[in-house]
Amino acid sequence: MGKLQDQVAVITGGASGIGAATALLFAEEGAKVVLVDLNEDKGKAFEAELKARNHEALFVKANITSEEEVAHIFQQAVDTFGKVDVVFNNAGIGRVHSSHDLEYSEWRNTVNVDLDGVFLVAREAIREMLKTGGGKIVNTASMYGWVGSPGSAAYNAAKGGVINLTRSLALEYAEQNIRINALCPALLIRQSFRRRASKL
């Protein structure tokens, strides 16, 4: 019996990279996984791959910056598997760009996905977990949320926000048995996850 036997895990950005590698690990530990991604082709293909390995999986196409679509993710998870125990809040974007040439629209888009989207998913997860007596949320931040890096102002700011958002939510909901933590991977860790996912 795996460490996550019969638990239901929602994974955003679950069609590739860190999300896909995590989904496979969770499934191997007995979880029923809900894969969330904008890439429908990759998402459906990975869902089929997990099912072919005798894992329980569901793909939901969704934009995490939309309140309605985030609500739909959790409704689909509950309708299919009955509950949500674990959320890996992992979807994100970012690219290197000189700050003085950075368009405000690109700044807003990065912060919208990397911070606002994390909040929307966490909020909906908390709402569901309050109904069932608790759960676990893991938010993907970054080492660059701690130290910064040249040419990634929007990404760094958003990931720094994720770190403090995580602290705030963890303190707020600890007594409701909802554990909330953040991961701050470095570049080499991200590359390792991508290599693992590429072998799926």
Short mmCIF file of C-alpha atoms in Angstrom, two decimals:
data_model
loop_
_atom_site.label_atom_id
_atom_site.label_comp_id
_atom_site.label_asym_id
_atom_site.label_seq_id
_atom_site.Cartn_x
_atom_site.Cartn_y
_atom_site.Cartn_z
CA MET A 1 0.00 0.00 0.00
CA GLY A 2 1.40 3.39 -1.03
CA LYS A 3 1.80 6.52 1.07
CA LEU A 4 -1.11 8.18 -0.77
CA GLN A 5 -3.35 5.14 -1.13
CA ASP A 6 -6.89 6.16 -2.15
CA GLN A 7 -6.18 9.86 -1.67
CA VAL A 8 -7.26 12.28 -4.38
CA ALA A 9 -4.59 14.67 -5.62
CA VAL A 10 -5.17 17.70 -7.87
CA ILE A 11 -2.03 18.75 -9.77
CA THR A 12 -1.95 21.97 -11.77
CA GLY A 13 0.52 22.15 -14.62
CA GLY A 14 0.13 18.40 -14.56
CA ALA A 15 0.69 17.58 -18.23
CA SER A 16 4.47 18.08 -18.31
CA GLY A 17 7.62 18.87 -16.33
CA ILE A 18 7.49 18.93 -12.55
CA GLY A 19 3.71 18.45 -12.57
CA ALA A 20 3.79 15.31 -14.70
CA ALA A 21 6.68 13.79 -12.76
CA THR A 22 4.83 14.46 -9.51
CA ALA A 23 1.58 13.04 -10.87
CA LEU A 24 3.34 9.81 -11.79
CA LEU A 25 4.97 9.58 -8.35
CA PHE A 26 1.65 10.25 -6.61
CA ALA A 27 -0.10 7.65 -8.75
CA GLU A 28 2.60 5.09 -7.97
CA GLU A 29 1.96 5.82 -4.28
CA GLY A 30 -1.72 4.97 -4.73
CA ALA A 31 -3.29 8.38 -5.34
CA LYS A 32 -6.10 9.12 -7.76
CA VAL A 33 -4.72 12.04 -9.75
CA VAL A 34 -6.50 14.98 -11.35
CA LEU A 35 -4.28 16.52 -14.03
CA VAL A 36 -4.93 20.19 -14.72
CA ASP A 37 -3.37 21.94 -17.70
CA LEU A 38 -4.12 24.24 -20.64
CA ASN A 39 -2.46 21.83 -23.06
CA GLU A 40 -5.31 19.48 -23.88
CA ASP A 41 -3.32 17.19 -26.18
CA LYS A 42 -0.57 16.56 -23.63
CA GLY A 43 -3.07 16.32 -20.80
CA LYS A 44 -5.24 13.70 -22.46
CA ALA A 45 -2.21 11.73 -23.63
CA PHE A 46 -0.76 11.66 -20.12
CA GLU A 47 -4.13 10.70 -18.64
CA ALA A 48 -4.24 7.76 -21.07
CA GLU A 49 -0.66 6.81 -20.19
CA LEU A 50 -1.45 6.72 -16.47
CA LYS A 51 -4.58 4.66 -17.06
CA ALA A 52 -2.57 2.25 -19.19
CA ARG A 53 -0.37 1.75 -16.12
CA ASN A 54 -3.51 0.90 -14.10
CA HIS A 55 -3.63 4.22 -12.26
CA GLU A 56 -6.79 6.25 -11.72
CA ALA A 57 -6.50 9.59 -13.50
CA LEU A 58 -8.63 12.44 -14.80
CA PHE A 59 -7.58 15.31 -17.06
CA VAL A 60 -9.29 18.70 -16.72
CA LYS A 61 -8.43 21.50 -19.13
CA ALA A 62 -8.50 24.77 -17.19
CA ASN A 63 -6.99 28.23 -16.92
CA ILE A 64 -6.03 28.78 -13.29
CA THR A 65 -6.49 32.55 -13.61
CA SER A 66 -10.25 32.07 -14.09
CA GLU A 67 -12.34 31.74 -10.93
CA GLU A 68 -15.01 29.82 -12.83
CA GLU A 69 -12.55 27.36 -14.34
CA VAL A 70 -10.80 26.79 -11.02
CA ALA A 71 -14.15 26.03 -9.40
CA HIS A 72 -14.83 23.61 -12.26
CA ILE A 73 -11.58 21.75 -11.54
CA PHE A 74 -12.66 20.92 -8.02
CA GLN A 75 -16.22 20.14 -9.01
CA GLN A 76 -14.90 17.63 -11.55
CA ALA A 77 -12.55 16.12 -8.98
CA VAL A 78 -15.32 15.68 -6.42
CA ASP A 79 -17.84 14.42 -8.97
CA THR A 80 -15.34 11.82 -10.21
CA PHE A 81 -13.49 10.75 -7.07
CA GLY A 82 -15.65 12.07 -4.21
CA LYS A 83 -13.19 14.35 -2.45
CA VAL A 84 -9.88 16.24 -2.63
CA ASP A 85 -7.08 15.37 -0.19
CA VAL A 86 -3.98 16.86 -1.77
CA VAL A 87 -3.33 19.82 -4.07
CA PHE A 88 -0.02 20.42 -5.82
CA ASN A 89 -0.36 24.06 -6.90
CA ASN A 90 2.32 23.95 -9.55
CA ALA A 91 1.26 25.72 -12.77
CA GLY A 92 3.39 28.70 -13.70
CA ILE A 93 5.09 30.67 -16.44
CA GLY A 94 8.13 32.91 -16.81
CA ARG A 95 10.87 34.03 -19.15
CA VAL A 96 14.00 36.17 -18.99
CA HIS A 97 13.39 39.73 -20.17
CA SER A 98 15.15 43.03 -19.45
CA SER A 99 13.00 44.93 -16.97
CA HIS A 100 13.26 48.26 -18.76
CA ASP A 101 11.80 46.64 -21.89
CA LEU A 102 9.17 44.61 -20.04
CA GLU A 103 5.65 45.43 -21.19
CA TYR A 104 3.17 45.93 -18.37
CA SER A 105 0.86 43.40 -20.03
CA GLU A 106 3.59 40.76 -19.73
CA TRP A 107 4.22 41.72 -16.10
CA ARG A 108 0.50 41.36 -15.35
CA ASN A 109 0.24 38.04 -17.18
CA THR A 110 3.17 36.55 -15.26
CA VAL A 111 1.92 37.73 -11.88
CA ASN A 112 -1.62 36.68 -12.78
CA VAL A 113 -0.57 33.08 -13.47
CA ASP A 114 2.26 32.68 -10.95
CA LEU A 115 0.64 34.40 -7.96
CA ASP A 116 -3.05 35.11 -8.55
CA GLY A 117 -3.59 31.63 -10.01
CA VAL A 118 -1.89 30.02 -7.02
CA PHE A 119 -4.22 31.95 -4.72
CA LEU A 120 -7.34 30.99 -6.66
CA VAL A 121 -6.45 27.29 -6.63
CA ALA A 122 -5.48 27.38 -2.95
CA ARG A 123 -8.70 29.20 -2.04
CA GLU A 124 -10.87 26.64 -3.82
CA ALA A 125 -8.88 23.79 -2.32
CA ILE A 126 -9.34 25.21 1.17
CA ARG A 127 -13.07 25.57 0.62
CA GLU A 128 -13.27 21.90 -0.31
CA MET A 129 -10.98 20.72 2.47
CA LEU A 130 -12.95 22.59 5.11
CA LYS A 131 -15.91 20.39 4.18
CA THR A 132 -13.97 17.15 4.69
CA GLY A 133 -11.87 17.89 7.76
CA GLY A 134 -8.54 18.86 6.28
CA GLY A 135 -5.98 18.22 3.58
CA LYS A 136 -2.59 19.17 2.20
CA ILE A 137 -1.58 21.94 -0.23
CA VAL A 138 1.88 22.34 -1.73
CA ASN A 139 2.61 25.53 -3.69
CA THR A 140 5.49 25.70 -6.15
CA ALA A 141 7.52 28.83 -5.49
CA SER A 142 11.20 29.13 -6.49
CA MET A 143 14.64 29.82 -5.08
CA TYR A 144 14.29 33.08 -7.03
CA GLY A 145 11.46 34.06 -4.74
CA TRP A 146 14.16 34.27 -2.07
CA VAL A 147 17.18 35.70 -3.85
CA GLY A 148 15.99 37.18 -7.15
CA SER A 149 17.77 36.98 -10.49
CA PRO A 150 18.51 39.45 -13.31
CA GLY A 151 15.93 39.73 -16.06
CA SER A 152 13.10 37.96 -14.26
CA ALA A 153 11.51 40.73 -12.21
CA ALA A 154 7.91 39.65 -12.72
CA TYR A 155 8.63 35.98 -12.06
CA ASN A 156 10.76 36.73 -9.01
CA ALA A 157 8.16 39.07 -7.55
CA ALA A 158 5.37 36.57 -8.09
CA LYS A 159 7.31 33.69 -6.56
CA GLY A 160 8.26 35.83 -3.58
CA GLY A 161 4.56 36.50 -3.20
CA VAL A 162 3.84 32.76 -3.30
CA ILE A 163 6.25 32.20 -0.42
CA ASN A 164 4.56 34.74 1.83
CA LEU A 165 1.07 33.73 0.67
CA THR A 166 1.95 30.20 1.74
CA ARG A 167 3.11 31.39 5.16
CA SER A 168 -0.10 33.36 5.66
CA LEU A 169 -2.44 30.55 4.60
CA ALA A 170 -0.52 27.96 6.61
CA LEU A 171 -0.97 29.97 9.80
CA GLU A 172 -4.61 30.76 9.04
CA TYR A 173 -5.73 27.18 8.43
CA ALA A 174 -3.44 25.06 10.60
CA GLU A 175 -6.14 24.60 13.24
CA GLN A 176 -8.50 23.32 10.55
CA ASN A 177 -6.06 20.47 9.79
CA ILE A 178 -5.01 21.95 6.43
CA ARG A 179 -1.24 21.80 6.02
CA ILE A 180 0.15 24.27 3.49
CA ASN A 181 3.77 24.38 2.37
CA ALA A 182 5.85 25.76 -0.50
CA LEU A 183 8.63 24.21 -2.54
CA CYS A 184 11.43 26.45 -3.78
CA PRO A 185 13.20 24.43 -6.47
CA ALA A 186 16.43 25.53 -8.09
CA LEU A 187 17.21 25.27 -11.79
CA LEU A 188 18.98 21.90 -11.52
CA ILE A 189 16.02 20.40 -9.67
CA ARG A 190 13.65 21.65 -12.37
CA GLN A 191 15.86 20.12 -15.06
CA SER A 192 15.90 16.79 -13.21
CA PHE A 193 12.09 16.73 -13.04
CA ARG A 194 11.86 17.61 -16.73
CA ARG A 195 14.16 14.71 -17.65
CA ARG A 196 12.04 12.33 -15.56
CA ALA A 197 8.83 13.60 -17.18
CA SER A 198 10.33 13.31 -20.68
CA LYS A 199 10.68 9.56 -20.16
CA LEU A 200 6.96 9.06 -19.57
#
